[in-house]
PDB file of C-alpha atoms in Angstrom:
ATOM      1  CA  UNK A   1       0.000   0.000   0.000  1.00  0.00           C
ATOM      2  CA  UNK A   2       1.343   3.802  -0.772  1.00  0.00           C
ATOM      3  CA  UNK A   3       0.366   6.200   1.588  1.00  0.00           C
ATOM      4  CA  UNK A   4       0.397   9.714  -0.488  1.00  0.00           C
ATOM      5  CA  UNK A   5       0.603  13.179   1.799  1.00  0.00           C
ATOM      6  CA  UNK A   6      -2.101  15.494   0.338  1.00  0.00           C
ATOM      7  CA  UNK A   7      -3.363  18.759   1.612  1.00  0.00           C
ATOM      8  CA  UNK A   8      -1.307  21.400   4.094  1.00  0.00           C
ATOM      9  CA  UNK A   9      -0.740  20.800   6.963  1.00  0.00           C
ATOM     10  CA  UNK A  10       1.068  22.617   9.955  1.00  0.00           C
ATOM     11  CA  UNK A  11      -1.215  24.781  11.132  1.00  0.00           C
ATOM     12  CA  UNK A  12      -0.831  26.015  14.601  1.00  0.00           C
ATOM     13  CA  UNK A  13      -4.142  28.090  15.015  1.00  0.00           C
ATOM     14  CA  UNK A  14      -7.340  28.380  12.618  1.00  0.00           C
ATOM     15  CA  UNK A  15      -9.946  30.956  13.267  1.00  0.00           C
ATOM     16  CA  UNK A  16     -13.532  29.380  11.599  1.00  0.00           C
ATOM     17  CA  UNK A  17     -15.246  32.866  10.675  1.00  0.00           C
ATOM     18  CA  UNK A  18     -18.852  32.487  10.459  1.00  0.00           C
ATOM     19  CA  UNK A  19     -19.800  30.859  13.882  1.00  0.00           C
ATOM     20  CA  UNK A  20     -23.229  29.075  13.481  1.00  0.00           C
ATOM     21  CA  UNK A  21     -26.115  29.833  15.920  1.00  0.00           C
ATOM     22  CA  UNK A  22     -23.478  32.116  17.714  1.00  0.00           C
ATOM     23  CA  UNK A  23     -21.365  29.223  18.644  1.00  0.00           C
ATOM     24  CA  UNK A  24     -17.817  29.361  17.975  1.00  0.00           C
ATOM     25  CA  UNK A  25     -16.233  26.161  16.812  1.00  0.00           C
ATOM     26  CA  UNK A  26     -13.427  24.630  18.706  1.00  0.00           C
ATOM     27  CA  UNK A  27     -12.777  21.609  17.179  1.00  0.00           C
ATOM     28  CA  UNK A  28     -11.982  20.590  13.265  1.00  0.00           C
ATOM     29  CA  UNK A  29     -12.424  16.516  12.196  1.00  0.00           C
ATOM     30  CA  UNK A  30      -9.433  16.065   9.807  1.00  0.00           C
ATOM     31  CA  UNK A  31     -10.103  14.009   6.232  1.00  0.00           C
ATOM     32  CA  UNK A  32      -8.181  10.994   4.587  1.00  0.00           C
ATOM     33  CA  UNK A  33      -9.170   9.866   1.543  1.00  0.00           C
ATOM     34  CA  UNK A  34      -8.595   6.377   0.219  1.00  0.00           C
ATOM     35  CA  UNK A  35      -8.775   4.667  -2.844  1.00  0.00           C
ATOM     36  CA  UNK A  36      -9.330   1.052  -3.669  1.00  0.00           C
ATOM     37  CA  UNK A  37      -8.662  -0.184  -6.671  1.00  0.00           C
ATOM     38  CA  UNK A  38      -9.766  -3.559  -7.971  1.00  0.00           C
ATOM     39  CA  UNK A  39      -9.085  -5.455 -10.670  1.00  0.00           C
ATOM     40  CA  UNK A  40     -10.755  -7.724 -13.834  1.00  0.00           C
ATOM     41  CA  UNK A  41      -9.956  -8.870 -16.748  1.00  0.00           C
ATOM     42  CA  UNK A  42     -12.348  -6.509 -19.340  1.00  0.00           C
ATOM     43  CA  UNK A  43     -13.612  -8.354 -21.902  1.00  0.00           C
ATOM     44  CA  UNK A  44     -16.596  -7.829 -24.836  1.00  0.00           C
ATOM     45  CA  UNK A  45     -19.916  -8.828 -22.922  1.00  0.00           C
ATOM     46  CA  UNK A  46     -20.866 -10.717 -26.490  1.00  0.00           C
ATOM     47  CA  UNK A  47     -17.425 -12.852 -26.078  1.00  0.00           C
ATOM     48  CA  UNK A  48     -17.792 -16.435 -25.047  1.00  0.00           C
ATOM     49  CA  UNK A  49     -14.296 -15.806 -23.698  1.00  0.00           C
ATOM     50  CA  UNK A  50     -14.239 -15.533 -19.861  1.00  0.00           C
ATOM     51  CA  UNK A  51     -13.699 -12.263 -18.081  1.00  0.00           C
ATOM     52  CA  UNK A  52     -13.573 -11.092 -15.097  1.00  0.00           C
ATOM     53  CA  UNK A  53     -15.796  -8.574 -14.157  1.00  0.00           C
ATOM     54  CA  UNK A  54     -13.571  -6.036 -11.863  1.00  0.00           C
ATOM     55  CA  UNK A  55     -17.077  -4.527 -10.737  1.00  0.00           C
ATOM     56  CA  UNK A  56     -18.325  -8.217  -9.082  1.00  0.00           C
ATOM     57  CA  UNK A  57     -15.180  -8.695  -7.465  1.00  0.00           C
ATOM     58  CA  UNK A  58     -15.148  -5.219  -5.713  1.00  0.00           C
ATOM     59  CA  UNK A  59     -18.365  -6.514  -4.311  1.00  0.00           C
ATOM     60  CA  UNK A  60     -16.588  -9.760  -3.594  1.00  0.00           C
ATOM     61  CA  UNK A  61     -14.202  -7.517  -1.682  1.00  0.00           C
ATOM     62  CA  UNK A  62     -16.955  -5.166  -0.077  1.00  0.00           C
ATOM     63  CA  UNK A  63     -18.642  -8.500   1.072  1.00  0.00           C
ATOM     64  CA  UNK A  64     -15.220  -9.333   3.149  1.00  0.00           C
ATOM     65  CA  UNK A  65     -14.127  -5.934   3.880  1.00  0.00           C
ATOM     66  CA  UNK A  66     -17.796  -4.566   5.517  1.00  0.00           C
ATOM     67  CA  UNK A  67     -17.214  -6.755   8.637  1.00  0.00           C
ATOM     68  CA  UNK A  68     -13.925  -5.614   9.293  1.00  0.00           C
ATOM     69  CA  UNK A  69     -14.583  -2.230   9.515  1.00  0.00           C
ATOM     70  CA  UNK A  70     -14.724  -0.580  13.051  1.00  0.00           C
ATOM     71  CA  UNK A  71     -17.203   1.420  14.567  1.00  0.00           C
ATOM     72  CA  UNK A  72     -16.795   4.939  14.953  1.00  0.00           C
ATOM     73  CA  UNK A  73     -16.696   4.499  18.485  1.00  0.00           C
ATOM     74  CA  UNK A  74     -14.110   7.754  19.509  1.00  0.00           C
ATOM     75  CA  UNK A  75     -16.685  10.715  20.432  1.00  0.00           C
ATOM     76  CA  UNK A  76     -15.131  14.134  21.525  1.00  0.00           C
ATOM     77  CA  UNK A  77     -16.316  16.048  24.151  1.00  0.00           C
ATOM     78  CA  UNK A  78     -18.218  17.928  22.178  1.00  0.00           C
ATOM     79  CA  UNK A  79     -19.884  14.942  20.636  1.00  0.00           C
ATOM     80  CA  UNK A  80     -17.806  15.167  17.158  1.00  0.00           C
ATOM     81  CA  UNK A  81     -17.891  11.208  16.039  1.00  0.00           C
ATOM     82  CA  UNK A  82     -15.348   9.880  13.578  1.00  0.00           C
ATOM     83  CA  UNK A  83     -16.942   8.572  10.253  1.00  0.00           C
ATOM     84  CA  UNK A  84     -16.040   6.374   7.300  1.00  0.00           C
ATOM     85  CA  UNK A  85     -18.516   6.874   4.287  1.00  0.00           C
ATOM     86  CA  UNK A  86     -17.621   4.794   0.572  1.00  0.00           C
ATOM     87  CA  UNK A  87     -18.213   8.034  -1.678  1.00  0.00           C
ATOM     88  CA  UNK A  88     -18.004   6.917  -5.313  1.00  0.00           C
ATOM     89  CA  UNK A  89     -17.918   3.676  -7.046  1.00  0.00           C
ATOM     90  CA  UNK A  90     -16.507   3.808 -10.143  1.00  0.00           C
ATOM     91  CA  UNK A  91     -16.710   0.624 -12.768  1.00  0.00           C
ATOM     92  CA  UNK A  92     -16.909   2.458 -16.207  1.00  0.00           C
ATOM     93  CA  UNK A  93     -15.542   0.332 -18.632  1.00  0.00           C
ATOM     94  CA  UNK A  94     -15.716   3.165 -21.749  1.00  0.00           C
ATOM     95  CA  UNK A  95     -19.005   1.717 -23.372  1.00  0.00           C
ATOM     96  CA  UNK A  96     -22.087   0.178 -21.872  1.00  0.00           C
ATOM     97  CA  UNK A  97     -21.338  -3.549 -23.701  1.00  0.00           C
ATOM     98  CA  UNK A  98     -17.785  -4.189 -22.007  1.00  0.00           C
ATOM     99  CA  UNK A  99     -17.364  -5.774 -18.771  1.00  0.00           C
ATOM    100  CA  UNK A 100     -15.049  -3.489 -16.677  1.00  0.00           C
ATOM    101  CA  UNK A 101     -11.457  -4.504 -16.066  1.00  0.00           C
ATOM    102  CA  UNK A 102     -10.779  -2.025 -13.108  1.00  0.00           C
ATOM    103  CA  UNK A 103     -13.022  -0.482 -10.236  1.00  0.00           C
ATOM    104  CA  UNK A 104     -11.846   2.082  -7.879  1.00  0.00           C
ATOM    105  CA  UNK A 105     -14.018   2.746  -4.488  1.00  0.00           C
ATOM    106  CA  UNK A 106     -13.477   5.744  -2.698  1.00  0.00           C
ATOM    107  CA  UNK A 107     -13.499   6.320   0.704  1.00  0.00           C
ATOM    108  CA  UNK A 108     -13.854   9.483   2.895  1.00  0.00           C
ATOM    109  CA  UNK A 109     -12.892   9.134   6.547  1.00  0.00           C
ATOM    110  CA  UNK A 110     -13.015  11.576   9.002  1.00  0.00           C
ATOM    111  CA  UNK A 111     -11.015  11.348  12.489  1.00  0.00           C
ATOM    112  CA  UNK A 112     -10.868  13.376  15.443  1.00  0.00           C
ATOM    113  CA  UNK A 113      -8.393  15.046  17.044  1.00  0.00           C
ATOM    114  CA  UNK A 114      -8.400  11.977  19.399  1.00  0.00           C
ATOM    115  CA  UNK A 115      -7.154   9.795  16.849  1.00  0.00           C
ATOM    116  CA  UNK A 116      -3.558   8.896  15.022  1.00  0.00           C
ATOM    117  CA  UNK A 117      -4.227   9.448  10.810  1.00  0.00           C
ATOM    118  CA  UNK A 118      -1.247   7.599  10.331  1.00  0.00           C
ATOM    119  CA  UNK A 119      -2.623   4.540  12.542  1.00  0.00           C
ATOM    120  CA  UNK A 120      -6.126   4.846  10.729  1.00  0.00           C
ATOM    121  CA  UNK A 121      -4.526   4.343   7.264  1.00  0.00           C
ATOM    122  CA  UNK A 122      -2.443   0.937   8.755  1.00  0.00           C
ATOM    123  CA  UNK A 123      -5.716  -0.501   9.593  1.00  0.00           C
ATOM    124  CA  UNK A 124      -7.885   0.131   6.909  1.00  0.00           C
ATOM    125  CA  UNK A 125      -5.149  -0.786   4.151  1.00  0.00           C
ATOM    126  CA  UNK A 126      -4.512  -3.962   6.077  1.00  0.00           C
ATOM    127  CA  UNK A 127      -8.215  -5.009   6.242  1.00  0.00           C
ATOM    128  CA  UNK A 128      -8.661  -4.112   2.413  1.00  0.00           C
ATOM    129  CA  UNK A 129      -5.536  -6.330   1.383  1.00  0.00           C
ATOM    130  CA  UNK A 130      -7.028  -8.999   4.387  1.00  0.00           C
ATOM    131  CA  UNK A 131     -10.029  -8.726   2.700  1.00  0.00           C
ATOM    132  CA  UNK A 132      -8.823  -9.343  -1.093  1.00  0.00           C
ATOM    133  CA  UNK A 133      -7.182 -12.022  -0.038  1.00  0.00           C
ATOM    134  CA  UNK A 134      -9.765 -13.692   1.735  1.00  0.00           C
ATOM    135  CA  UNK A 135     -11.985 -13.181  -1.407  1.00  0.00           C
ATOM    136  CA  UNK A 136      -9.617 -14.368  -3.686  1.00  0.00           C
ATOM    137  CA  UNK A 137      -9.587 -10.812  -5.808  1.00  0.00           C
ATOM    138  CA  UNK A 138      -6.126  -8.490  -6.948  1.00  0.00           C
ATOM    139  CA  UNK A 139      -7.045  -4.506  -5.349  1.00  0.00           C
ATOM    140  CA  UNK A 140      -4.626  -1.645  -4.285  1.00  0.00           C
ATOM    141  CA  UNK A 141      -5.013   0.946  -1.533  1.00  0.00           C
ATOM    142  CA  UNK A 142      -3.918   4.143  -1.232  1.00  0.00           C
ATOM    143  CA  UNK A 143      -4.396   7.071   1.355  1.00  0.00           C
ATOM    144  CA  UNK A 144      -3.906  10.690   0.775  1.00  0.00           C
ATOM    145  CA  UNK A 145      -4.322  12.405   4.531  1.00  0.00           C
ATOM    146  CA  UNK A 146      -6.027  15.909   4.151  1.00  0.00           C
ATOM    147  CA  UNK A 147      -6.380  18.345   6.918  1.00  0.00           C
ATOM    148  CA  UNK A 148      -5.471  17.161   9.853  1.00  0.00           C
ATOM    149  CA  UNK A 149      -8.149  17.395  12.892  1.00  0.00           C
ATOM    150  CA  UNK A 150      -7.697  20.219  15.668  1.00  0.00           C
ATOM    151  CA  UNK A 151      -8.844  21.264  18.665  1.00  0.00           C
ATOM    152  CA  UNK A 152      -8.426  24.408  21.091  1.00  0.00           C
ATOM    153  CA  UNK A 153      -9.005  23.751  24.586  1.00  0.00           C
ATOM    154  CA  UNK A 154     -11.707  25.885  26.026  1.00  0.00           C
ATOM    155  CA  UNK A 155      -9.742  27.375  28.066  1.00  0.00           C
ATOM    156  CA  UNK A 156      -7.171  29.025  25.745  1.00  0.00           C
ATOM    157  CA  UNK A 157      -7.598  32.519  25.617  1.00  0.00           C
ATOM    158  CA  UNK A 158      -8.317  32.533  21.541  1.00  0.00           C
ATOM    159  CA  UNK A 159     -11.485  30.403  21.896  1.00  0.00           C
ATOM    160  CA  UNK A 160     -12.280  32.753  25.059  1.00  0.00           C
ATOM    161  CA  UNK A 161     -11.697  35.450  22.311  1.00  0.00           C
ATOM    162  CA  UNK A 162     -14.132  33.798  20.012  1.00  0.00           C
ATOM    163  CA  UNK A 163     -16.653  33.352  23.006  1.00  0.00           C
ATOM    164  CA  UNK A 164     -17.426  36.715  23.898  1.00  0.00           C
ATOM    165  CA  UNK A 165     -16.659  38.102  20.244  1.00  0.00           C
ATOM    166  CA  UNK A 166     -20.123  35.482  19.501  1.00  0.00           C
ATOM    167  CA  UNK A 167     -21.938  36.962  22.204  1.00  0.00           C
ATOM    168  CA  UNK A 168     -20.373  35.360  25.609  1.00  0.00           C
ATOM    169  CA  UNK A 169     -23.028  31.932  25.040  1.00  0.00           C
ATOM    170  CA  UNK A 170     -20.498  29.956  26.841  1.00  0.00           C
ATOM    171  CA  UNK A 171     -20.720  26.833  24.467  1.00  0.00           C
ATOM    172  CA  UNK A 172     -18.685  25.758  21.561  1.00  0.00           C
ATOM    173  CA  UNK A 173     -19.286  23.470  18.585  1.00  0.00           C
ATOM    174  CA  UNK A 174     -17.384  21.129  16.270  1.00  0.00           C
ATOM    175  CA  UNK A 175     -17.519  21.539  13.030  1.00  0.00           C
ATOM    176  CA  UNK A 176     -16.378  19.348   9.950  1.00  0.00           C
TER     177      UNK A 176
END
């Protein structure tokens, strides 16, 4: 598996400008995006001649790989969750009468400041290779890390700033 750096990154304060309800937001979730790739062999769907439709075995995969996945059990204090969503599936061969030879699936996760991007991308690439194996089909990860997730204590004096420039409502928000 590659693991491609995307995005800046190095931030050490962000100031989120339009507040909603009055709350100022505290907390970021950061973004890594993977990509699965599976393959086929793409073949004319009038051809005797087998194939191997790259679009069945990423639901091969998907059936081994669903199970695997965790929970988004880490929860901020403000009640952020992390997510994992499959975005796009993508099995366009070039015409309508060709079974497709590749598939890609995307994946958007988002983490919290809780958790270790680096440590997210070990697990999911090793349950998507687990998982091709296990199904008996050839697919590639990669991860791209975005933004990473943030958070500013309550207490600092910039989100105290940001507090009584929204109107002194005492509560915060997440937001991302």
């Amino acid at each position: 598996p590659q693991l491609v750096r995307g995005w800046k990154s190095g931030a050490i304060s962000c100031l989120i400008g339009e507040p909603t309800n009055g709350l100022p937001c505290i907390e970021h979730t950061g973004r890594i995006e993977f990509t699965v790739t599976v393959e086929g062999v793409a073949k004319h769907a009038a051809l005797a001649a087998p194939g191997q439709n790259a679009g069945l075995n990423a639901v091969k995969l998907l059936n081994c790989l669903l199970p695997q996945l965790e929970e988004a059990g880490v929860e901020t204090e403000l009640g952020r969750k992390a997510t994992l969503a499959l975005t796009k599936i993508d099995a366009f061969s070039g015409a309508n009468n060709i079974v497709p030879g590749r598939c890609t699936l995307i994946w958007d996760r988002r983490f919290v400041y809780l958790e270790n991007a680096e440590e997210i991308c070990r697990r999911f690439e090793g349950a998507v290779l687990r998982s091709a194996e296990t199904a008996g089909v050839r697919a590639a990860v990669s991860s791209r890390i975005g933004l990473p997730a943030s958070y500013t204590p309550p207490s600092d004096p910039v989100a105290q700033a940001a507090l009584e420039g929204c109107g002194g409502t005492n509560r915060f928000r997440s937001f991302g």
